[in-house]
Every structure is written in structure tokens, then in C-alpha cells.
Coordinates of C-alpha atoms in Angstrom, one line a residue:
X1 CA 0.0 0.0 0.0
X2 CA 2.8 2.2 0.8
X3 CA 4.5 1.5 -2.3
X4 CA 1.6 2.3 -4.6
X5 CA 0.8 5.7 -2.7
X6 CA 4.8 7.0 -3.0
X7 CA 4.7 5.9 -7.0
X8 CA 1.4 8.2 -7.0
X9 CA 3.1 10.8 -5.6
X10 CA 6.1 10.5 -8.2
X11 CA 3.2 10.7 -10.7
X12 CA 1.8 13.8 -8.9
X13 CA 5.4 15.4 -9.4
X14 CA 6.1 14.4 -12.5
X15 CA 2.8 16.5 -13.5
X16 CA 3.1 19.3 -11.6
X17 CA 7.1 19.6 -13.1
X18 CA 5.6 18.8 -16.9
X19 CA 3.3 22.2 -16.6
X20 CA 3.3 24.6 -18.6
X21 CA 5.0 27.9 -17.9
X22 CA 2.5 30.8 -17.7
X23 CA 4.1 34.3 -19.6
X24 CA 2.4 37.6 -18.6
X25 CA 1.6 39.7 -21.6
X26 CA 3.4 42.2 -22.5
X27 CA 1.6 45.4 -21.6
X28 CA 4.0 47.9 -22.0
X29 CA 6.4 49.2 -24.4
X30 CA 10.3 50.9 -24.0
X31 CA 11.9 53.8 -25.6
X32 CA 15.4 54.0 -25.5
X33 CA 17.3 57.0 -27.0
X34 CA 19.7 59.6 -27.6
X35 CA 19.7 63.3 -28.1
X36 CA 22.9 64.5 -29.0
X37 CA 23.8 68.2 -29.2
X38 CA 20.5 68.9 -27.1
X39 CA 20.5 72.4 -25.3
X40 CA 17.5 71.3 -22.4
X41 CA 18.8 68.0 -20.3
X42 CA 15.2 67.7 -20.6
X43 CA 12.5 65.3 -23.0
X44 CA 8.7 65.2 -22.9
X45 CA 6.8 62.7 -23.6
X46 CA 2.8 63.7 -23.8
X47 CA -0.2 61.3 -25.1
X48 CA -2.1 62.8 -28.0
X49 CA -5.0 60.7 -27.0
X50 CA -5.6 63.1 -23.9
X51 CA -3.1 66.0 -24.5
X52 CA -1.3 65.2 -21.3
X53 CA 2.1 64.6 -20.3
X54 CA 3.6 61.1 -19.7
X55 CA 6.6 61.5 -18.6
X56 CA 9.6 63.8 -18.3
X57 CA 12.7 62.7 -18.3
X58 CA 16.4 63.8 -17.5
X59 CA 18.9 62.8 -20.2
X60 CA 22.1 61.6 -19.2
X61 CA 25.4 63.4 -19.9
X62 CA 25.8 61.7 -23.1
X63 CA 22.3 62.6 -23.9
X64 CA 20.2 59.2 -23.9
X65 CA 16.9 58.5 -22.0
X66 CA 15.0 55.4 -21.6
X67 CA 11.3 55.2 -20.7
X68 CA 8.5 52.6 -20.0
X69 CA 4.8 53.6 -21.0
X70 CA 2.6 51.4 -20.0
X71 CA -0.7 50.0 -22.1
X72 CA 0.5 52.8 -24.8
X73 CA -1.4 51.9 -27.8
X74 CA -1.4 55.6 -29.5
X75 CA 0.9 58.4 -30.6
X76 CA 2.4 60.2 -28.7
X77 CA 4.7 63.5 -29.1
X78 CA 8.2 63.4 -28.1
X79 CA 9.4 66.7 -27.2
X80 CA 13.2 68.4 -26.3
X81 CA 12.9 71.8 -25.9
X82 CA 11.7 73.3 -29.4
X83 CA 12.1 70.5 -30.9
X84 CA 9.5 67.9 -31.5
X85 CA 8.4 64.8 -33.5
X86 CA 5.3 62.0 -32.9
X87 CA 5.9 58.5 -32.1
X88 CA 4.1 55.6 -32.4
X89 CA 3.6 53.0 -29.5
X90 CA 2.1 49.7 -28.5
X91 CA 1.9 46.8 -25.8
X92 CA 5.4 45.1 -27.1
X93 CA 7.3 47.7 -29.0
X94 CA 11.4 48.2 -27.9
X95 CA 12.1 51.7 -30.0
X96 CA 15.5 53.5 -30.3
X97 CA 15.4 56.6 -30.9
X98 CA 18.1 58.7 -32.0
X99 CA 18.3 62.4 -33.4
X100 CA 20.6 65.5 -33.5
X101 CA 19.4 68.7 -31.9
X102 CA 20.8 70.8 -34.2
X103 CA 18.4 69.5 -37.2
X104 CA 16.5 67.4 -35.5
X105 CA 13.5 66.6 -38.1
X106 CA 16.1 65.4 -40.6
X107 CA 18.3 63.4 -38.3
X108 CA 15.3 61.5 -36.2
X109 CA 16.4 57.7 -36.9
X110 CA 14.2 55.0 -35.3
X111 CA 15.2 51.0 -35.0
X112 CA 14.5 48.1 -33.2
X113 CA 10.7 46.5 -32.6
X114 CA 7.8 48.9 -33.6
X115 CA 10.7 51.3 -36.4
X116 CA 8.7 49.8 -39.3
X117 CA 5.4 51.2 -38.1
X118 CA 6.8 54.7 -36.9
X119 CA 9.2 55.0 -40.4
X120 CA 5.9 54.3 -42.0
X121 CA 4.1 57.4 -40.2
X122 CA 6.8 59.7 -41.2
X123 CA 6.5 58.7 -45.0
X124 CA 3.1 59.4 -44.8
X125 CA 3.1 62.5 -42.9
X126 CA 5.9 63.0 -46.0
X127 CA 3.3 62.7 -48.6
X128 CA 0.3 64.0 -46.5
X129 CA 2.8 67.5 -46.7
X130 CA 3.3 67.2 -50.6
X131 CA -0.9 67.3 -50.6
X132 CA -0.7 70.7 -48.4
X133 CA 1.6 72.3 -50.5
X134 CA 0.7 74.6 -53.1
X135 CA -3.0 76.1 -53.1
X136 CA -5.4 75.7 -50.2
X137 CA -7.9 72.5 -51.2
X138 CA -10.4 73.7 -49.5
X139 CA -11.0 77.0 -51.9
X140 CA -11.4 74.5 -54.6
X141 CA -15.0 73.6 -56.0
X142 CA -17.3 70.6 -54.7
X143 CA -15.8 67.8 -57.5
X144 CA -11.8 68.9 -57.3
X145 CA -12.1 68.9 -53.9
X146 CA -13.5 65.5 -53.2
X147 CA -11.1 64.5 -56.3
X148 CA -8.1 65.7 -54.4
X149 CA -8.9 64.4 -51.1
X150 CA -9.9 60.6 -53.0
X151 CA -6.8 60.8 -54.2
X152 CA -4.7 61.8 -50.9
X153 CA -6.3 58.6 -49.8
X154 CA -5.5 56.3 -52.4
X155 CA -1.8 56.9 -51.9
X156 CA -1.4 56.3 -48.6
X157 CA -2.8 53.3 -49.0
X158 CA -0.9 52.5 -51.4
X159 CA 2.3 53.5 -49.1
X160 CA 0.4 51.0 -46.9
X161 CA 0.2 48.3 -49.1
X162 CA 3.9 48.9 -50.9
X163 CA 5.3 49.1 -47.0
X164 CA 7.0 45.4 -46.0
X165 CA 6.2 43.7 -42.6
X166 CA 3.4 45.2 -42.0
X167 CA 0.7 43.5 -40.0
X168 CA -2.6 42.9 -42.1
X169 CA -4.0 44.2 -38.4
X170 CA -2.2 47.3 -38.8
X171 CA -2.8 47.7 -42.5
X172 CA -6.4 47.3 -42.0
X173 CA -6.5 50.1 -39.0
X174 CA -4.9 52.5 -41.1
X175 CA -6.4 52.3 -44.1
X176 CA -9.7 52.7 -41.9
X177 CA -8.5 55.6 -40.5
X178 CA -7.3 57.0 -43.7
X179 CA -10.8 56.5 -45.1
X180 CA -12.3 58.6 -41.9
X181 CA -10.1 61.0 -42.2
X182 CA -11.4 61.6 -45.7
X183 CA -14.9 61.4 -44.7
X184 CA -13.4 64.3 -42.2
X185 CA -12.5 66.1 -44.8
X186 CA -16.0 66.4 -46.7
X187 CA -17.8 67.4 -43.4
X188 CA -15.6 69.9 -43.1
X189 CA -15.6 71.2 -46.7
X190 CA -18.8 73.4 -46.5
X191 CA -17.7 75.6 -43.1
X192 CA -14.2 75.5 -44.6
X193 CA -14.8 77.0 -48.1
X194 CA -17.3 79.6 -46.6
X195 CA -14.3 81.1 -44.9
X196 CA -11.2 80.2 -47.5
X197 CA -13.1 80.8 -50.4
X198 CA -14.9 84.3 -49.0
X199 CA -18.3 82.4 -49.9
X200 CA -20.4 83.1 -46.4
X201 CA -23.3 81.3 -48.0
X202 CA -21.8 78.6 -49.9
X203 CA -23.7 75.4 -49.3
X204 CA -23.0 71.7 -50.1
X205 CA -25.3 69.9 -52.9
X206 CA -27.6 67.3 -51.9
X207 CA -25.1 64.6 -52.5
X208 CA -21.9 65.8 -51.5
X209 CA -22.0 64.1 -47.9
X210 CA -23.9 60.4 -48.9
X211 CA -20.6 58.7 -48.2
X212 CA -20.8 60.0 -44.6
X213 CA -24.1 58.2 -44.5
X214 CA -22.9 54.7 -44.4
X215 CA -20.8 55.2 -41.5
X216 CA -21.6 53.2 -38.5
X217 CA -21.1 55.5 -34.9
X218 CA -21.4 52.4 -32.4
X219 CA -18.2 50.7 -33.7
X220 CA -16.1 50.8 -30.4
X221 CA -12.6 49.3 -32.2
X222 CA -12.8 52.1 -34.7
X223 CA -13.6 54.6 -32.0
X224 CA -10.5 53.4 -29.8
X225 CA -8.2 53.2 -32.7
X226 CA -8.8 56.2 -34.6
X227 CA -9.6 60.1 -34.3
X228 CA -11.0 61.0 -37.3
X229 CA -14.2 58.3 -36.5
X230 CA -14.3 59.7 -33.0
X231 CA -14.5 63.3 -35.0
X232 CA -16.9 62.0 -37.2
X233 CA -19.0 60.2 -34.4
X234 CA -18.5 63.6 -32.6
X235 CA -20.1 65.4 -35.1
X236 CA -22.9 63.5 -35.3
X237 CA -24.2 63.9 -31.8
X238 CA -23.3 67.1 -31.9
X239 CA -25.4 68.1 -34.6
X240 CA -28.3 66.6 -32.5
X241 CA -27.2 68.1 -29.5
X242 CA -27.7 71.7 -31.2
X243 CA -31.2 70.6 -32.2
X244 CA -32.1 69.8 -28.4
X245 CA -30.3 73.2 -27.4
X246 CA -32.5 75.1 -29.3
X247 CA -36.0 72.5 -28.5
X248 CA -35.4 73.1 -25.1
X249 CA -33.9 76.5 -24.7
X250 CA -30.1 75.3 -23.0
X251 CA -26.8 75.9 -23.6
X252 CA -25.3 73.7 -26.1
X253 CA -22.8 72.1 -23.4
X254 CA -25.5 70.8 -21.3
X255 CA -27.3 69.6 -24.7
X256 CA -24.8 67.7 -26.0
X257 CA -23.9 66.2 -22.1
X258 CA -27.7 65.1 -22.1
X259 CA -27.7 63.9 -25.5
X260 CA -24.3 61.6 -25.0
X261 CA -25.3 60.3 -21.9
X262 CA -27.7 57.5 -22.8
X263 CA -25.5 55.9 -25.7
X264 CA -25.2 52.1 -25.2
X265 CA -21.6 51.7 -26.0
X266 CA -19.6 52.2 -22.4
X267 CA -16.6 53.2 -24.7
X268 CA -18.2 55.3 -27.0
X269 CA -20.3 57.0 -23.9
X270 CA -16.9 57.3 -21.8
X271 CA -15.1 58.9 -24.7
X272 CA -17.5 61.4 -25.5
X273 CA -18.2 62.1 -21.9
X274 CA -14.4 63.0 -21.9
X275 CA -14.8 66.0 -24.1
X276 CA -18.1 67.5 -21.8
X277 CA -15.8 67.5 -18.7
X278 CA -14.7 71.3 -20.0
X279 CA -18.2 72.1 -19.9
X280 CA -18.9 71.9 -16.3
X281 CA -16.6 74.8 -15.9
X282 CA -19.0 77.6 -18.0
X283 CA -22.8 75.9 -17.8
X284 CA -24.8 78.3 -15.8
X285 CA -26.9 74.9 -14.3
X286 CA -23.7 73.2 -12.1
X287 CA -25.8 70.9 -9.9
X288 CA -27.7 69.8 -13.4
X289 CA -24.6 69.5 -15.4
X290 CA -22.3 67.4 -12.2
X291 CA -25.2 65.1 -11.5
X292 CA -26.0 64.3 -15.4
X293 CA -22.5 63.8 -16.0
X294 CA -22.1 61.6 -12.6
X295 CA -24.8 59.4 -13.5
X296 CA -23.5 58.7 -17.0
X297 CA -19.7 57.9 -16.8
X298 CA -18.3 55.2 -15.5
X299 CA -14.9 56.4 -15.8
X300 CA -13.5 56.9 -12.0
X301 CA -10.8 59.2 -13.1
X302 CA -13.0 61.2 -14.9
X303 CA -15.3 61.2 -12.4
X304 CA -12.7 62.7 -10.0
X305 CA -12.1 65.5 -12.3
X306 CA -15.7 66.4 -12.7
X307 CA -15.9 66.3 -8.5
X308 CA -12.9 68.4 -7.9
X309 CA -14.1 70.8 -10.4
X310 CA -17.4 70.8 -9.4
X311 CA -16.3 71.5 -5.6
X312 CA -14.4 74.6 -6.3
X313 CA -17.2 76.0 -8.8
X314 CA -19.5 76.1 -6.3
X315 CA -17.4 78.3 -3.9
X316 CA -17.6 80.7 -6.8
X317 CA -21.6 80.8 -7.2
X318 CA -23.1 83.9 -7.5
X319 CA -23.3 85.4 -3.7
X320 CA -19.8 84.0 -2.9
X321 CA -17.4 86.6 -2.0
X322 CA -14.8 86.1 -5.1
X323 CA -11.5 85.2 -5.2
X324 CA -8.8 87.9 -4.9
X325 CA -6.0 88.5 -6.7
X326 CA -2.9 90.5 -4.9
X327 CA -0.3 92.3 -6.3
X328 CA -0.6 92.2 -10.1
X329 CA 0.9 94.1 -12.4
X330 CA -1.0 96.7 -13.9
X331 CA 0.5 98.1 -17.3
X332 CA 1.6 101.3 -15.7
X333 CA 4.3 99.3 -13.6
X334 CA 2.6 99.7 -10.3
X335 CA 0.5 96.6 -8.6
X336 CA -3.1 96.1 -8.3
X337 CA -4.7 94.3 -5.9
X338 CA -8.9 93.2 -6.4
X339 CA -9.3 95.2 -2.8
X340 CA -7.9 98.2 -4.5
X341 CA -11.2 97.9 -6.2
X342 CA -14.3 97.8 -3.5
X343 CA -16.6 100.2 -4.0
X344 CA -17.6 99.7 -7.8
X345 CA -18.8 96.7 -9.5
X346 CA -16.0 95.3 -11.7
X347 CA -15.9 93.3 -15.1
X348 CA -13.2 90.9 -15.3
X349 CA -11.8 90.1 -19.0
X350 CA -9.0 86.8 -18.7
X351 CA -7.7 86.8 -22.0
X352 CA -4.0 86.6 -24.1
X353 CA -2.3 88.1 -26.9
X354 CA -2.2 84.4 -28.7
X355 CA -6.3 83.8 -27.8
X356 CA -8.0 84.8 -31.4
X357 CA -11.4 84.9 -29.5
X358 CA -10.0 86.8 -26.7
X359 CA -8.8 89.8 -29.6
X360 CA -12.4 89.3 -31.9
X361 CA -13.9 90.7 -28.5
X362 CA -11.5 93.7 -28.0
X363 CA -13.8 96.0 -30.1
X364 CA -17.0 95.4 -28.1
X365 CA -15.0 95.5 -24.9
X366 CA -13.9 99.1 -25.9
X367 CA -17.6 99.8 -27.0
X368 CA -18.7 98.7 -23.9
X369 CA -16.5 100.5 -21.8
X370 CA -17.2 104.1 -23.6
X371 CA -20.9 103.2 -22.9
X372 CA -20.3 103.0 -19.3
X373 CA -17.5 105.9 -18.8
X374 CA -18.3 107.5 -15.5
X375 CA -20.4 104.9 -14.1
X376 CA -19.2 102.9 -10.9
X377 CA -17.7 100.1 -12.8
X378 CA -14.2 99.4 -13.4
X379 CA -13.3 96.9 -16.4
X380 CA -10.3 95.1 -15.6
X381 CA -8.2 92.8 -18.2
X382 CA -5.9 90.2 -17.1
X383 CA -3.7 88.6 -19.2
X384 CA -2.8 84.9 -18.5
X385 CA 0.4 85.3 -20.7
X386 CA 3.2 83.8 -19.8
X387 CA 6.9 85.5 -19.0
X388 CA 8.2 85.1 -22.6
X389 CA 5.5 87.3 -24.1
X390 CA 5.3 89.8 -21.3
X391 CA 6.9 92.2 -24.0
X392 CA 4.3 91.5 -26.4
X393 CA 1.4 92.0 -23.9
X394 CA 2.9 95.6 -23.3
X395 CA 2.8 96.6 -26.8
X396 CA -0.4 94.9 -27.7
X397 CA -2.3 97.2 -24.7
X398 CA -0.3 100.2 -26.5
X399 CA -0.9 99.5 -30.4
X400 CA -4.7 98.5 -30.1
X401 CA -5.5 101.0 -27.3
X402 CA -6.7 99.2 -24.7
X403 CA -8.5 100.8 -21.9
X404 CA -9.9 99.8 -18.1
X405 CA -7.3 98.5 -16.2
X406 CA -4.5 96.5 -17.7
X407 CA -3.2 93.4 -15.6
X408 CA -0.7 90.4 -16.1
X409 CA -1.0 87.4 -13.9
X410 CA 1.3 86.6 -11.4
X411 CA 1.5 82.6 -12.8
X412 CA -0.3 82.4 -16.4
X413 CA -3.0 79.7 -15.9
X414 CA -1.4 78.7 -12.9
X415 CA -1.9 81.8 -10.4
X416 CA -4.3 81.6 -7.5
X417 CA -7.4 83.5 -8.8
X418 CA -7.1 81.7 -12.4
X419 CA -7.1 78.3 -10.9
X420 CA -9.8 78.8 -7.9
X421 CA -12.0 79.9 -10.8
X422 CA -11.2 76.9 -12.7
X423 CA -10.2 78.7 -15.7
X424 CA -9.7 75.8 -18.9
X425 CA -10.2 78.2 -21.6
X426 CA -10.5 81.8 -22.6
X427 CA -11.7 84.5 -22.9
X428 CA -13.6 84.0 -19.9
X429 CA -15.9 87.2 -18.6
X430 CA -16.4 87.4 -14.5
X431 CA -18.5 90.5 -12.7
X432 CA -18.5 91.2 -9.1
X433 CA -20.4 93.4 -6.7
X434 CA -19.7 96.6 -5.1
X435 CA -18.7 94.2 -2.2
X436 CA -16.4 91.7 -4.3
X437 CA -19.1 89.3 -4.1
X438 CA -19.6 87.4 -6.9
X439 CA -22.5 88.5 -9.5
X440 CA -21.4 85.9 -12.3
X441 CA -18.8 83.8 -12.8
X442 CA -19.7 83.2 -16.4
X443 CA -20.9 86.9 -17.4
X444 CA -22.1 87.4 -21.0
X445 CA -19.2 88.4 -23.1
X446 CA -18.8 92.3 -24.2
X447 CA -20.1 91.3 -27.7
X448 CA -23.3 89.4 -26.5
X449 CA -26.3 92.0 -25.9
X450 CA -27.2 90.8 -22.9
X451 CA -24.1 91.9 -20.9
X452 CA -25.3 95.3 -21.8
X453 CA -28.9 94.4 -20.2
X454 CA -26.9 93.4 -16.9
X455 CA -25.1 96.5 -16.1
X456 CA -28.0 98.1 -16.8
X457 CA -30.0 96.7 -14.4
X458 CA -27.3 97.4 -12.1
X459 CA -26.1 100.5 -12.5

């Protein structure tokens, strides 16, 4: 008996020794490289996916870095100082980079696992350029338009298909998003040509967009792998999130939150959801706009974002006493403090030389001010530039005559009163009391006619 159970238990060994080794997957890939002649010790690595930065990285004396991403399936930029380029990373991929400061588009050499795909996005962002050059498409008419763009397409897939080692996966991905990108290209073609072409009423024929109609928006691989479907799947809602807007009388932000949140698709939902989270920071219904949003993501990070933003926007609520800001610079050379101001109500205008929609309300803002010369109301600007462009904010005040009271920030989008406002874009508009008490946090802008109803109904 003894004998059988210890040739059992050589059996039982012999098994367990036989079994077959379990390997993780690979979920991450590595970047090695070098930069030589760099003049920052310094590289960047930031996801284009999110428009956030990965990693930073100190290069060694001799000017190489290594780096491990993990589940990187995207591009990404890699950045050293001025100098930039995009690279292209997923689970597996073992990348040397290498590249010369000095001219450092030409020099940028990649090898190892994953070069083939990323010397492949260069030649096409090669050929993409030679499509670019020369006259601008989109002032062309409806048929050499859609010509030119068929044809962009055709050629890179035909850089796909003439490419060797390519995965049929990754042939089939690209030429998917090549084909998006074109159907991009034709929704864009009507708003484009009213401005390039000087034609404000120009409008597509019947036709022009059937292709667009065959597209399916609930197809979750395409959305994950490629931007110009999300655009496109974008677009869609967002065409009926401006019908609901104007149905039931809301701002288009909370629209198109309401209109995303009951998609199916968890991915599609989520990634949509992603580009509302701006929105709770200038809808004028916060408790509406945090719980829709709350109830529809199931994204935790996102969902932390949305809480932290939505905690600080309700400490500045109309009937909050505002935020100050100490000690700025005022364009005379002397500081300015908000307390300097009690006593009047005061329009706040956070804007930059580099914000186009910040400068297309400079006229009204001017307008405005006139109007209200002599009334007890001071319009303050302050300009989020940063300390490289202090120069250029000085002039601009000077060569476009700028009145109210001119102010630079202490720490661009990073000072105290920008960030306790929760200030993602600009221009952004802000009026307070006599008191400093918050009258709106989102004020209508100088150009909108109702601003104008406002002061009126306080002064």
C-alpha cells in the first residue's frame, strides 16, 4: 500500500514539473534613445489621446533617455525643448530613438521592434505635406475637392500596401482611419470654403455628404483606434445636441452632455463624456450639469475631475465673495490688488495676446467701456500670458488702445485667482459686486447683448 501511494506521488510530481509555464503579456512598451547636441537636459513625452504629459525625463550626460509607457497603444509627441516629432507606440514595441538637436526633423532615426510602423508614419506624414503644398484645397469647388482628397487617400494606402512587414491588423486600422479621415475632410468642406473661399453662403449639394451616410457610430474598435471616427461620431451627436439646445432653450454644453449620456456603448459613452468635462466649468446649471454627468460615466478618473471641479465652482456661485487677486501688475508698472477695487462693481476680462477669441472681443469691450465711462464700474483685463510674451502683452495694450485697467498674472494659468475659478479656456468674462461678491462667474461676453442688459440693471 505504501508502495503504490509513493509511485502516486512520483506521478503527482512528474505532473506538476511537466506544466506549462504561464508568460504575462506584455503590456508595456520601452523607448530608448539619444539626443545629441540637445540644449535642455530635458525630454517630454505627452499622449495625443488626452493632450497630457507622460513622462519627463532627465537625459544623461551623453544625452540618452530610456522610458517605460505602459498600455500605450497611441501616438504620442516626443518633445526636447523646441524641438518635437510623434511617435508611435504599442503593448510590445522596444524603439531606439536617435536624433541631432541641431536639425533634428532630418536626423530623427528610429530601430529596433515597432521602427517599421513609426518610419511608415513619417513617410506618410511626408506625402500627406506634398498634398498641403501649393494652393489651399479647400478653396477648390465641390468635385476637385472630393477629387483631391480621393486621391490623398489612395496613396497612402498605397504606401500602406507597398510598406514590407506590416501586419494585415495594422494595414487594415490605417487604411480605416485614412478612409475617416477623408470622410473628415468632406464634413468639413462646406464651413471650410465659406471662410477660405470668402463664400459666407456657400452650401453643399444634396449629394456631396452620402458617403458620410454609411458610416456606423457604435463601432467601439474604430472609435479606440482612430480620431477622425471619434471626430466624425462627434459630429454627429453634436449636430443633434444643437437641435435639443435650441427645443429646449439650453446651452449647447449641457445639450450635448444630455444627448451623449444615454449611448449604449460604455466606450463610446466614456469617450465622449471626456470632451463634456470642460463644460462643467461655464454651464450656468452646475448641480444639473455634475449630476448628469455623474450618473452617465463610469470612468473613476474622470469622475474625479468632474468632482474636484465641481467642488471649487460652487465656492464661486453667485453670492460668494470672489476670489482675490494680490499684487498684479497693472500696465503702468505699479501693482493692483482686487481690494484696490471695492466700491464699484468690476468686469473681469482673462484673456492673451495668442487667444483669437480673446482679440475678436476687444472691439466690443472698448464699446462697452465708452458706454459705461463714468459709471461705478471698473473693467479690468488680465492677461494669463506667460513671461516670454510679457513684451508682447505691453505693446499689444499700446498698439490697439486698450482701456480699463490692464493686468498680467502673477503665474499664467497657474496663479491663484485663475485656478480657484477653474479657468480651462478663454476669454472668460467674471463681474462682481460693489462688495467683491460674486455676481457671475460666467458673465455674457462684451459682444453678446445681454451683458449690456446686466449692467444696466445694475447701475
Amino acid at each position: 500500500m505504501k508502495k503504490s501511494i509513493y509511485v502516486l506521488g512520483l506521478a503527482v510530481i512528474s505532473l506538476a514539473s511537466c506544466k506549462e509555464e504561464v508568460v504575462a503579456p506584455i503590456d508595456y512598451a520601452v523607448v530608448t534613445g539619444k539626443v545629441a547636441n540637445a540644449t535642455t537636459n530635458q525630454v517630454l513625452i505627452a499622449s495625443y489621446e488626452n493632450r497630457k504629459k507622460i513622462d519627463t525625463l532627465t537625459l544623461a550626460a551623453d544625452g540618452s533617455f530610456i522610458d517605460t509607457i505602459q498600455s500605450p497603444k497611441g501616438q504620442y509627441a516626443l518633445i526636447n525643448d523646441k524641438n518635437r516629432t510623434s511617435i508611435y507606440l504599442e503593448e510590445g514595441f522596444n524603439i531606439a530613438f536617435n536624433a541631432d538637436a541641431k536639425d533634428f526633423a532630418k536626423s530623427i532615426a528610429m530601430t529596433g521592434t515597432g521602427s517599421l510602423e513609426n518610419n511608415f508614419f513619417k513617410a506618410k506624414s511626408e506625402k500627406e505635406a506634398t498634398f498641403k503644398s501649393g494652393d489651399n484645397p479647400y478653396t477648390l469647388d465641390e468635385a476637385a475637392f472630393k477629387e483631391k482628397m480621393a486621391g490623398q487617400k489612395t496613396a497612402i494606402n498605397s504606401l500602406l500596401d507597398s510598406t514590407e512587414g506590416l501586419s494585415e491588423t495594422f494595414k487594415t486600422t490605417q487604411k480605416n482611419d485614412n478612409n475617416y479621415n477623408y470622410l473628415v475632410s468632406l464634413s468639413n468642406f462646406e464651413s471650410y470654403h465659406q471662410h477660405y473661399a470668402q463664400k459666407p453662403d456657400f452650401k453643399v449639394s444634396e449629394n456631396f455628404l452620402a458617403e458620410l451616410d454609411a458610416v456606423d457610430i457604435s463601432n467601439e474598435e474604430d472609435f479606440s483606434n482612430s480620431s477622425s471616427y471619434k471626430s466624425l461620431v462627434n459630429a454627429h451627436y453634436g449636430k443633434i445636441a444643437g437641435a435639443k439646445a435650441e427645443k429646449d432653450s439650453i446651452s449647447y454644453d449641457l445639450a450635448m452632455l444630455k444627448t451623449v449620456a444615454p449611448i449604449k456603448s460604455e466606450v463610446i459613452r466614456n469617450g465622449l463624456l471626456k470632451e463634456t468635462v470642460f463644460g462643467i466649468t461655464v454651464t450656468e446649471k452646475l448641480d444639473e450639469y455634475y449630476n448628469t454627468f455623474m450618473a452617465a460615466s463610469t470612468d473613476e478618473d474622470q469622475k474625479e475631475i468632474i468632482k474636484e471641479y465641481y467642488t471649487k465652482l460652487k465656492a464661486v456661485e453667485a453670492g460668494n465673495p470672489s476670489p482675490k487677486f494680490v499684487g498684479y501688475e497693472n500696465h503702468a508698472g505699479d501693482k493692483t490688488s482686487l481690494e484696490d477695487l471695492k466700491g464699484k462693481y468690476v468686469y473681469i476680462d482673462v484673456w492673451a495676446t495668442w487667444c483669437g477669441p480673446c482679440l475678436a472681443e476687444i472691439p466690443a469691450l472698448k464699446e462697452t467701456e465708452k458706454a459705461y465711462h463714468g459709471k461705478n464700474i471698473e473693467f479690468v483685463s488680465i492677461s494669463v500670458d506667460r513671461p516670454d510674451a510679457y513684451d508682447k502683452w505691453k505693446q499689444m495694450v499700446v498698439d490697439k488702445e486698450l482701456g480699463g485697467i490692464q493686468l498680467i498674472a502673477d503665474n499664467n494659468f497657474d496663479s491663484d485667482f485663475i485656478k480657484d475659478y477653474v479657468i480651462q479656456g478663454i476669454p472668460k468674462f467674471i463681474l462682481l459686486d460693489t462688495e467683491g461678491n460674486i455676481v457671475n462667474a460666467n458673465a455674457p461676453r462684451p459682444s453678446d447683448p445681454k451683458l449690456k442688459e446686466v449692467l444696466n440693471s445694475l447701475l
